[in-house]
Every structure is written in C-alpha cells, then in structure tokens.
CSV table of N, CA and C and ligand atoms in Angstrom, one decimal:
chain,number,residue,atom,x,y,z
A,1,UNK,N,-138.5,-25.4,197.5
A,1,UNK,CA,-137.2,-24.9,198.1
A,1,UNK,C,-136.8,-25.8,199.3
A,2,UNK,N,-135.6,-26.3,199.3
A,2,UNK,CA,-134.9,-27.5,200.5
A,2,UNK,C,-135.6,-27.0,201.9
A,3,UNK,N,-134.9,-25.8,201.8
A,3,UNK,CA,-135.2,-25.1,203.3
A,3,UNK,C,-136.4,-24.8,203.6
A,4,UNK,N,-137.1,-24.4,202.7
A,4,UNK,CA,-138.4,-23.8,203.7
A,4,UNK,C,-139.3,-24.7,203.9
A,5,UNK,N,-139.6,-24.4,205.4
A,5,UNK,CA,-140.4,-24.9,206.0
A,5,UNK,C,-141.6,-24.7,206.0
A,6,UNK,N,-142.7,-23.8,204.8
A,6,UNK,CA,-143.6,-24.3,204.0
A,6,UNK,C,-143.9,-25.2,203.3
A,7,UNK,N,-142.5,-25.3,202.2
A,7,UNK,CA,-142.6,-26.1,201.6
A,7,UNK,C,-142.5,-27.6,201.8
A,8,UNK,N,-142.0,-27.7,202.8
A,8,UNK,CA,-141.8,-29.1,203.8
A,8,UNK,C,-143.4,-29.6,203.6
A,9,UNK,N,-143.8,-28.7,204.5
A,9,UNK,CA,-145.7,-29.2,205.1
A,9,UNK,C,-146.2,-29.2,203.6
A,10,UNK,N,-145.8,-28.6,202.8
A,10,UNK,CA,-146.9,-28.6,201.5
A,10,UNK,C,-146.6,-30.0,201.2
A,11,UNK,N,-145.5,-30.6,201.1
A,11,UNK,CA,-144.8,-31.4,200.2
A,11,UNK,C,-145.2,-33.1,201.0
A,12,UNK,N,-145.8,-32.6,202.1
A,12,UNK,CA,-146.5,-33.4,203.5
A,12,UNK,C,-145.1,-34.2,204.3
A,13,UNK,N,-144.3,-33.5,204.5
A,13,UNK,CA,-143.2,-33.5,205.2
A,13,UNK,C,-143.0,-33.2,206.4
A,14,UNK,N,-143.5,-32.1,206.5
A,14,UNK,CA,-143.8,-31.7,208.1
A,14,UNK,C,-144.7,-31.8,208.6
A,15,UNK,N,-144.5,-31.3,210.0
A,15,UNK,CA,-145.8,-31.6,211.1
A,15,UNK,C,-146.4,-30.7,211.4
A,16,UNK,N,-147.5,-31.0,210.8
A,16,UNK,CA,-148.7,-29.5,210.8
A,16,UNK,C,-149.9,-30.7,210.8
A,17,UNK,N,-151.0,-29.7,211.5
A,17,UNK,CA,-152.2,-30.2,211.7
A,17,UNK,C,-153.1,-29.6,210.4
A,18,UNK,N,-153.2,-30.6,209.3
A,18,UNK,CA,-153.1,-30.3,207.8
A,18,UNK,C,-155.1,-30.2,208.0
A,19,UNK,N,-155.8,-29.2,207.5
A,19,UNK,CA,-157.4,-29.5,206.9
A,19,UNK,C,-157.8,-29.3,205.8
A,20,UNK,N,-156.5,-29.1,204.8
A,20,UNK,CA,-157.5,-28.9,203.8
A,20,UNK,C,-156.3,-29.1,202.7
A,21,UNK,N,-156.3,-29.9,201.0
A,21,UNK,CA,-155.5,-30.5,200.2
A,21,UNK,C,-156.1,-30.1,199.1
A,22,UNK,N,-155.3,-29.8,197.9
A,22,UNK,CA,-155.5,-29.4,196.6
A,22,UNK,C,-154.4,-29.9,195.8
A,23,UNK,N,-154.3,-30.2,194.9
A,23,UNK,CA,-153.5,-30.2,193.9
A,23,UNK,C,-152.3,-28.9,193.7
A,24,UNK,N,-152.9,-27.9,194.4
A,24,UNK,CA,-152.0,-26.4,194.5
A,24,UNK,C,-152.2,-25.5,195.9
A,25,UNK,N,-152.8,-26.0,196.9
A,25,UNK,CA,-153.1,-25.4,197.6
A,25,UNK,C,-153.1,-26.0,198.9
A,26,UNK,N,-152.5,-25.7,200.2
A,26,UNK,CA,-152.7,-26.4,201.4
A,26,UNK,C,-153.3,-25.8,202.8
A,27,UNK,N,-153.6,-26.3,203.5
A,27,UNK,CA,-153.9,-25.0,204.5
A,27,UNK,C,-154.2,-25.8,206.0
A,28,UNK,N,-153.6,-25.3,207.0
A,28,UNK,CA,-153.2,-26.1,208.2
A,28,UNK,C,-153.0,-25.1,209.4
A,29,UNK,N,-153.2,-25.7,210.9
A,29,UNK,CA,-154.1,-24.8,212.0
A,29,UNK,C,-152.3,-23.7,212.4
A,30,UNK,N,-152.4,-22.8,212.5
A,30,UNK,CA,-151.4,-22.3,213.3
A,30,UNK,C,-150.0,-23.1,214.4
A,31,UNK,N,-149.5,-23.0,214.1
A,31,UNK,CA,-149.1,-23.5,216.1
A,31,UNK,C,-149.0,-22.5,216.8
A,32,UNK,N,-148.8,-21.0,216.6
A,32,UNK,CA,-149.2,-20.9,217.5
A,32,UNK,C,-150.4,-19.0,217.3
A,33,UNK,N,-151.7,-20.1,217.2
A,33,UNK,CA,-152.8,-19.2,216.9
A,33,UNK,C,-153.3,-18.1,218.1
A,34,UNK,N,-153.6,-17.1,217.2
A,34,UNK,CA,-154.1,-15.6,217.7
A,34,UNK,C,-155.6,-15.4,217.7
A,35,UNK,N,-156.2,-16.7,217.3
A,35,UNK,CA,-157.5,-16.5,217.5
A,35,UNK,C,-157.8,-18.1,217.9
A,36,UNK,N,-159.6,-18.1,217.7
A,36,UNK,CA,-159.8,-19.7,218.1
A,36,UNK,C,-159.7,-20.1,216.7
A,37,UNK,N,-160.0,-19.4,215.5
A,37,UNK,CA,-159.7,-20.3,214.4
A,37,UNK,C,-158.3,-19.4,213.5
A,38,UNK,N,-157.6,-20.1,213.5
A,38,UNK,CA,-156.1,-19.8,213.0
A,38,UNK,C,-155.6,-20.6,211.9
A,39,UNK,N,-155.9,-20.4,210.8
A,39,UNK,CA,-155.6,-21.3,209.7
A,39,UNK,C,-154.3,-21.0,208.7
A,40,UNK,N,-153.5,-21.3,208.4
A,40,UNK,CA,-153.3,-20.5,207.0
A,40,UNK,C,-153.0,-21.3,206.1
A,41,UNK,N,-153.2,-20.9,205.1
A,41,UNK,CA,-153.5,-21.6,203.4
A,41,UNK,C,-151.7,-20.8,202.6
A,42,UNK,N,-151.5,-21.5,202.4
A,42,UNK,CA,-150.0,-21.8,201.4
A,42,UNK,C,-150.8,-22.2,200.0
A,43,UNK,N,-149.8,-21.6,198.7
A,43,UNK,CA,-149.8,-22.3,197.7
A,43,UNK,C,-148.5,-23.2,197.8
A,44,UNK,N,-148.4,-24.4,197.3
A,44,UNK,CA,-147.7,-26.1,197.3
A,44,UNK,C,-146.9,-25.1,196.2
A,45,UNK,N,-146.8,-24.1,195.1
A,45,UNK,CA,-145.3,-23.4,194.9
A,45,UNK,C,-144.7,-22.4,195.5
A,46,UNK,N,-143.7,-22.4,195.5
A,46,UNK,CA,-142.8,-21.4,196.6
A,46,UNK,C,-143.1,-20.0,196.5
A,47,UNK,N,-143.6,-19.8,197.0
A,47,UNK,CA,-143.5,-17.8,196.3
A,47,UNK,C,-143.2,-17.4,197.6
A,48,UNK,N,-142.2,-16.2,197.5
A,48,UNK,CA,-141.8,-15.7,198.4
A,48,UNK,C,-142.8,-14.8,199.6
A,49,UNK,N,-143.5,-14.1,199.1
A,49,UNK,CA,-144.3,-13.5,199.8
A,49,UNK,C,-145.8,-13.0,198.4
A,50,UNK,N,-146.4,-11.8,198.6
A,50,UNK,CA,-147.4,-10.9,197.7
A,50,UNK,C,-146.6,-10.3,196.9
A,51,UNK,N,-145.5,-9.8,197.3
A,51,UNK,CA,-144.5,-9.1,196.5
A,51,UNK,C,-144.1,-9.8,195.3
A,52,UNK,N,-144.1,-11.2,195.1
A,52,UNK,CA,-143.6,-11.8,194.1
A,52,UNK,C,-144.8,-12.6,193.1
A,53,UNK,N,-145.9,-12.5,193.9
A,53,UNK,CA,-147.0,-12.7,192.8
A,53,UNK,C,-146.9,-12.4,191.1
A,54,UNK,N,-146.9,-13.2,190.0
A,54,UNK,CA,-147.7,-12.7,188.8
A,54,UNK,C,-148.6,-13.0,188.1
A,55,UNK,N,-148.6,-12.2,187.2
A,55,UNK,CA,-150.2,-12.4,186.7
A,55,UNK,C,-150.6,-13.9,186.1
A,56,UNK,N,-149.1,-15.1,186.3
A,56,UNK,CA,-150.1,-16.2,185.6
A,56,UNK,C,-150.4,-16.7,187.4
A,57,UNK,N,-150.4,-16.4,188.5
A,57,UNK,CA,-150.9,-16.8,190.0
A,57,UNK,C,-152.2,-16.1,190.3
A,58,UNK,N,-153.0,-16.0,189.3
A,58,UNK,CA,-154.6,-15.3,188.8
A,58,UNK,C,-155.6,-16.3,189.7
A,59,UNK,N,-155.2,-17.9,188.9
A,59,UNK,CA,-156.2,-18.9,189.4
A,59,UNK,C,-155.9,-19.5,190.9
A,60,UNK,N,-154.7,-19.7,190.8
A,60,UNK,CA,-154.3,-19.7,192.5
A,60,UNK,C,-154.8,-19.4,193.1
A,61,UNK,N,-154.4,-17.3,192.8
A,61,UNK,CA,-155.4,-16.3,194.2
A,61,UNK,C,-156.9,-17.0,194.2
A,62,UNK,N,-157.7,-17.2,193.4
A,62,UNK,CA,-158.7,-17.3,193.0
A,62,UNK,C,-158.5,-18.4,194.1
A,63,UNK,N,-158.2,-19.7,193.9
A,63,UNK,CA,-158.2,-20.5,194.8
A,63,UNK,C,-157.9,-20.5,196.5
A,64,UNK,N,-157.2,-19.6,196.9
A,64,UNK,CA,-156.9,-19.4,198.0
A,64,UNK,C,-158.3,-19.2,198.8
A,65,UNK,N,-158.9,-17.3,198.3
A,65,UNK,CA,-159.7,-16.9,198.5
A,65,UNK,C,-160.8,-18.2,198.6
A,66,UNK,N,-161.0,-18.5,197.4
A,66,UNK,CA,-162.3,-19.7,197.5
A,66,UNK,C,-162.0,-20.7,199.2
A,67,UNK,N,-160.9,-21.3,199.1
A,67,UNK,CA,-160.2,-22.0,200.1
A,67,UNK,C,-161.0,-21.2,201.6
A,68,UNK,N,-160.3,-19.9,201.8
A,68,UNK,CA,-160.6,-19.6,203.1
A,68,UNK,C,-162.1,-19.3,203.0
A,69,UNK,N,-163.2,-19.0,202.3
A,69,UNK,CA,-164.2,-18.6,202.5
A,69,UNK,C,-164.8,-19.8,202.9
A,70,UNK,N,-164.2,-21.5,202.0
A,70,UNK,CA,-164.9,-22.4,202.4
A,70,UNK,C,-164.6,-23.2,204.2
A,71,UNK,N,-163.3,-22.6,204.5
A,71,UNK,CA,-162.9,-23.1,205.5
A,71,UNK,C,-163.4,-22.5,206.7
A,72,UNK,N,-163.5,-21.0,206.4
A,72,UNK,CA,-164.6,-19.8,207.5
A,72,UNK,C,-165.7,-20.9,208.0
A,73,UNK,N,-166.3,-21.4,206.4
A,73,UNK,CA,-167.5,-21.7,206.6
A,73,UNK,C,-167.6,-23.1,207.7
A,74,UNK,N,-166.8,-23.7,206.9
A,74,UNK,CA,-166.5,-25.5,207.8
A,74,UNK,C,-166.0,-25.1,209.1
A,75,UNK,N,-165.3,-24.1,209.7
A,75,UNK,CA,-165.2,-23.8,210.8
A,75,UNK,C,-166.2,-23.0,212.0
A,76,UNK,N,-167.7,-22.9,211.0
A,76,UNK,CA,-168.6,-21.9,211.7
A,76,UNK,C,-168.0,-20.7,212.4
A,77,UNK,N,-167.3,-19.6,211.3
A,77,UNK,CA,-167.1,-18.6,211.2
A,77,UNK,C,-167.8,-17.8,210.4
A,78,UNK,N,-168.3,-18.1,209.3
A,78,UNK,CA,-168.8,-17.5,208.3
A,78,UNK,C,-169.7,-16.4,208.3
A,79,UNK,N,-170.4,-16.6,209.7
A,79,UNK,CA,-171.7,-15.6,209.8
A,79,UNK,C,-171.2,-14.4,211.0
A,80,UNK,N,-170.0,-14.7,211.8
A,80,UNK,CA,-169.9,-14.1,213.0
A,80,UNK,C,-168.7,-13.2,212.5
A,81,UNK,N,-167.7,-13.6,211.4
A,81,UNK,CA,-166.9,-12.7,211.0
A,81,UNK,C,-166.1,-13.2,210.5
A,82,UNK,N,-165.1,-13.5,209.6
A,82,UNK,CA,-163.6,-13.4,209.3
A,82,UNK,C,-162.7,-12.1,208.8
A,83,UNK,N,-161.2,-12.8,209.2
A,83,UNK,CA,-160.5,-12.0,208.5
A,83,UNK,C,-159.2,-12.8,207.6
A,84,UNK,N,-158.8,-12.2,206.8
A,84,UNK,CA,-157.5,-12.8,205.9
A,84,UNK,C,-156.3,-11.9,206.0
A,85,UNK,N,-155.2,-12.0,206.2
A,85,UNK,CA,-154.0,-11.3,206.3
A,85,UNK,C,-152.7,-12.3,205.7
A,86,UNK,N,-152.2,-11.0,204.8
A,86,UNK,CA,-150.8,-11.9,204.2
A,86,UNK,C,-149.6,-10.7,204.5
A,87,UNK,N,-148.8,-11.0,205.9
A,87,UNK,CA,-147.3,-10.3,205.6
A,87,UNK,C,-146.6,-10.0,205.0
A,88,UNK,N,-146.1,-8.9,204.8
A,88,UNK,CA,-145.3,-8.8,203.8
A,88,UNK,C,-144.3,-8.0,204.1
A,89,UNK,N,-142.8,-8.6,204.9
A,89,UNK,CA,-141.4,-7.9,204.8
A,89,UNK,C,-141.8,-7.6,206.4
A,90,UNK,N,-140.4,-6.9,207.1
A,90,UNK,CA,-140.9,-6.8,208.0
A,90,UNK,C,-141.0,-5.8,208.9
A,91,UNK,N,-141.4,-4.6,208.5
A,91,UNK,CA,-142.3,-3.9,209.4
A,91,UNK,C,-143.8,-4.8,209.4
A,92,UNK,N,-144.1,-5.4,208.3
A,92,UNK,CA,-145.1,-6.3,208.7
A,92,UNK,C,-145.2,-7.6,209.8
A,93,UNK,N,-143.6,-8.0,209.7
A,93,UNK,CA,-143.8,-9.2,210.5
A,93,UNK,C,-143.9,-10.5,209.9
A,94,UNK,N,-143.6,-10.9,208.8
A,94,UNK,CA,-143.1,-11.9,207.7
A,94,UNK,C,-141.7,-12.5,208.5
A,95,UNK,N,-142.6,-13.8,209.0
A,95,UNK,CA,-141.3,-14.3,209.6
A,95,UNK,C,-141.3,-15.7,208.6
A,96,UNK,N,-142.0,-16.1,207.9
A,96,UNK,CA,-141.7,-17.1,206.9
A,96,UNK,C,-141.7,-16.5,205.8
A,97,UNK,N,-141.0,-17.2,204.9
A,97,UNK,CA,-141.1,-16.2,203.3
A,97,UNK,C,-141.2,-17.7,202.4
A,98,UNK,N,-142.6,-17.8,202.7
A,98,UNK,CA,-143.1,-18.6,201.9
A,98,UNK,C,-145.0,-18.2,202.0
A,99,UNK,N,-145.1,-17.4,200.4
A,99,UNK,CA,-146.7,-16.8,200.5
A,99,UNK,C,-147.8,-17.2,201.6
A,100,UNK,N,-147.9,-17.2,202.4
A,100,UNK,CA,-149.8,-17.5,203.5
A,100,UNK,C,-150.2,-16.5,203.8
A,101,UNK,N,-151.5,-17.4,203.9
A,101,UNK,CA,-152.5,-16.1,204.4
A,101,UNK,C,-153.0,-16.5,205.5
A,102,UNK,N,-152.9,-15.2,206.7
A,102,UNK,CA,-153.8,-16.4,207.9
A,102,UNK,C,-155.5,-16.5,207.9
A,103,UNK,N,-156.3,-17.5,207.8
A,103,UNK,CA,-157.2,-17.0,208.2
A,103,UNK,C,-158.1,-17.4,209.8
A,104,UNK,N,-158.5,-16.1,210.4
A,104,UNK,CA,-158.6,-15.6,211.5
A,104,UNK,C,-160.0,-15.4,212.2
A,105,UNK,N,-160.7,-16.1,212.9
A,105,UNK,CA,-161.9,-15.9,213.1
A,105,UNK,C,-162.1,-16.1,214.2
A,106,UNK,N,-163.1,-16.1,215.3
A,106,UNK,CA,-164.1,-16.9,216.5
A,106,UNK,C,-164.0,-15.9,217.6
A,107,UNK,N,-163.2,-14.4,217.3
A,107,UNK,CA,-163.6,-13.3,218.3
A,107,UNK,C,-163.4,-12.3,217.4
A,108,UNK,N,-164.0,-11.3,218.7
A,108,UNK,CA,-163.9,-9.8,217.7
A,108,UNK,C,-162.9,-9.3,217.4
A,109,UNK,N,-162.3,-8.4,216.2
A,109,UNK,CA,-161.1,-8.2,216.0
A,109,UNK,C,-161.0,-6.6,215.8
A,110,UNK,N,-160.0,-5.6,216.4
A,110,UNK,CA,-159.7,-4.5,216.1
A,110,UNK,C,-159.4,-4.1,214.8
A,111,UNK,N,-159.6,-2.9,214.9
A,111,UNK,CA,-159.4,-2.1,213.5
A,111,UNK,C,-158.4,-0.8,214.5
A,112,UNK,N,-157.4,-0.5,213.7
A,112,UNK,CA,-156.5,-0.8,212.7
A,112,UNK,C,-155.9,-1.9,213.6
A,113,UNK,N,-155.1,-3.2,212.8
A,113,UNK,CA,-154.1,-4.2,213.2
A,113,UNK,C,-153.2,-3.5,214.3
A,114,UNK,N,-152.5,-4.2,215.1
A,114,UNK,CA,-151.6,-3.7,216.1
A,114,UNK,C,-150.0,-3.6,215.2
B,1,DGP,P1,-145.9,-14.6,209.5
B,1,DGP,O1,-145.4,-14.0,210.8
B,1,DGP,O2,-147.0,-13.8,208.8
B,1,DGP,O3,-144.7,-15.0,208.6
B,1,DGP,O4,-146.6,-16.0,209.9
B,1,DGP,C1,-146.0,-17.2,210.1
B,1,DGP,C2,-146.9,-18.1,210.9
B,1,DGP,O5,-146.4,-19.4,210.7
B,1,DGP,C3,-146.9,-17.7,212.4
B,1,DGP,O6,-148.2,-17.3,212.8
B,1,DGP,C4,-146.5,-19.0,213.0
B,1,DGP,C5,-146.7,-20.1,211.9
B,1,DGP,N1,-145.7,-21.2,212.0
B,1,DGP,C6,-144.3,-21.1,212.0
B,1,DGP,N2,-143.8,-22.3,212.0
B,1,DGP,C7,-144.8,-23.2,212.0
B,1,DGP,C8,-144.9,-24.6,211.9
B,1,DGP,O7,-143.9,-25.3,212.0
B,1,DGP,N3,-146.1,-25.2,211.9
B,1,DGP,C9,-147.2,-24.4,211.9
B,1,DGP,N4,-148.4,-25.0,211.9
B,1,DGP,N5,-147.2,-23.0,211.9
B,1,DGP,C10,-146.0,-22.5,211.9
C-alpha cells in the first residue's frame, strides 16, 4: 500500500533501525520503545491488523513467532522473559494498521496490560 508506512520500511524505504530480513518478514527497533528491547516484526504483505488474517497466513504466523523467539534470543532476553503483543483497533491502541507484533523484553512486566 502507497501510504503505509509499514510498508515503506518493509519495501526498505524508510528509516527504521532494521535487524532482522526474510523474504516475508521484517522486524526493526521501536522509535519510540517501552522497554529496553522493543522490536516489532511486520509481514513485507499488507495486512491490516489480526482481524484480517487467513488461513493461507498459517506459515507466516509460524514465521513471525519463530522470528521473535529468535530475536528474544539474539537480544539476551530469552531466559529473563518476553512478551509479544499485536493491537487490534482502538480501544487497543492500533495506531498503524499495518499487522506487528511488538516484541518486548529487558524488565519486569505487569499483568493485566495498562
Ligand atoms: P501500535 O500502537 O500497536 O499500532 O504500534 C505502532 C508502533 O509503531 C508504535 O509503538 C510506534 C511505532 N512506530 C510508529 N512509526 C514508526 C516509525 O516510523 N519507525 C519505527 N521504527 N517505529 C514506528
């Protein structure tokens, strides 16, 4: 999509601090992070949010998840904790409507979300 500014960074258009490249998959630090490790992982196709997922975006998810567990790990998060969160609309707070997930690590984190 022209406009979104996911799809920019995916497309390596914009200015993000990019760590991690896939054939389908991108994932790059916050600008402006809520933890010490603030990542989020985009799929490179537009999907509007979870709401629009279908079942042929099976291997994707699959990739995503793989993605952040390996990035927890490259970030030495892996043992101390993570978390993953994907917005959705906005009582959630979906201020991009291009599918990410953040992932969120290097302090302790409350239960339930604010
Ligand atoms: P959400 O509120 O769940 O839609 O999260 C969107 C996140 O995207 C938010 O944490 C800030 C981040 N963000 C917005 N614009 C940019 C940008 O241009 N570059 C980067 N790296 N992150 C951005």
């Amino acid at each position: 999509m022209e406009d979104c500014l996911f799809c920019k960074i995916a497309s390596g258009a914009g200015d993000a601090d990019v760590v991690h490249v896939s054939d389908n998959v991108v994932a790059f630090r916050d600008i402006n992070p809520q933890a010490p490790v603030h990542i989020l992982l985009i799929p490179k196709e537009h999907i509007e949010s979870a709401r629009s997922v279908k079942d042929r975006h099976g291997d994707l998810l699959v990739e995503l998840f793989a993605t952040a567990a390996h990035l927890a790990k490259a970030n030495d998060v892996d043992r101390s904790g993570w978390r993953v969160v994907t917005n959705v609309g906005p009582d959630a707070g979906q201020s991009v409507h291009h599918l990410h997930f953040h992932l969120l690590g290097g302090r302790p984190m409350k239960w339930p979300p604010g």
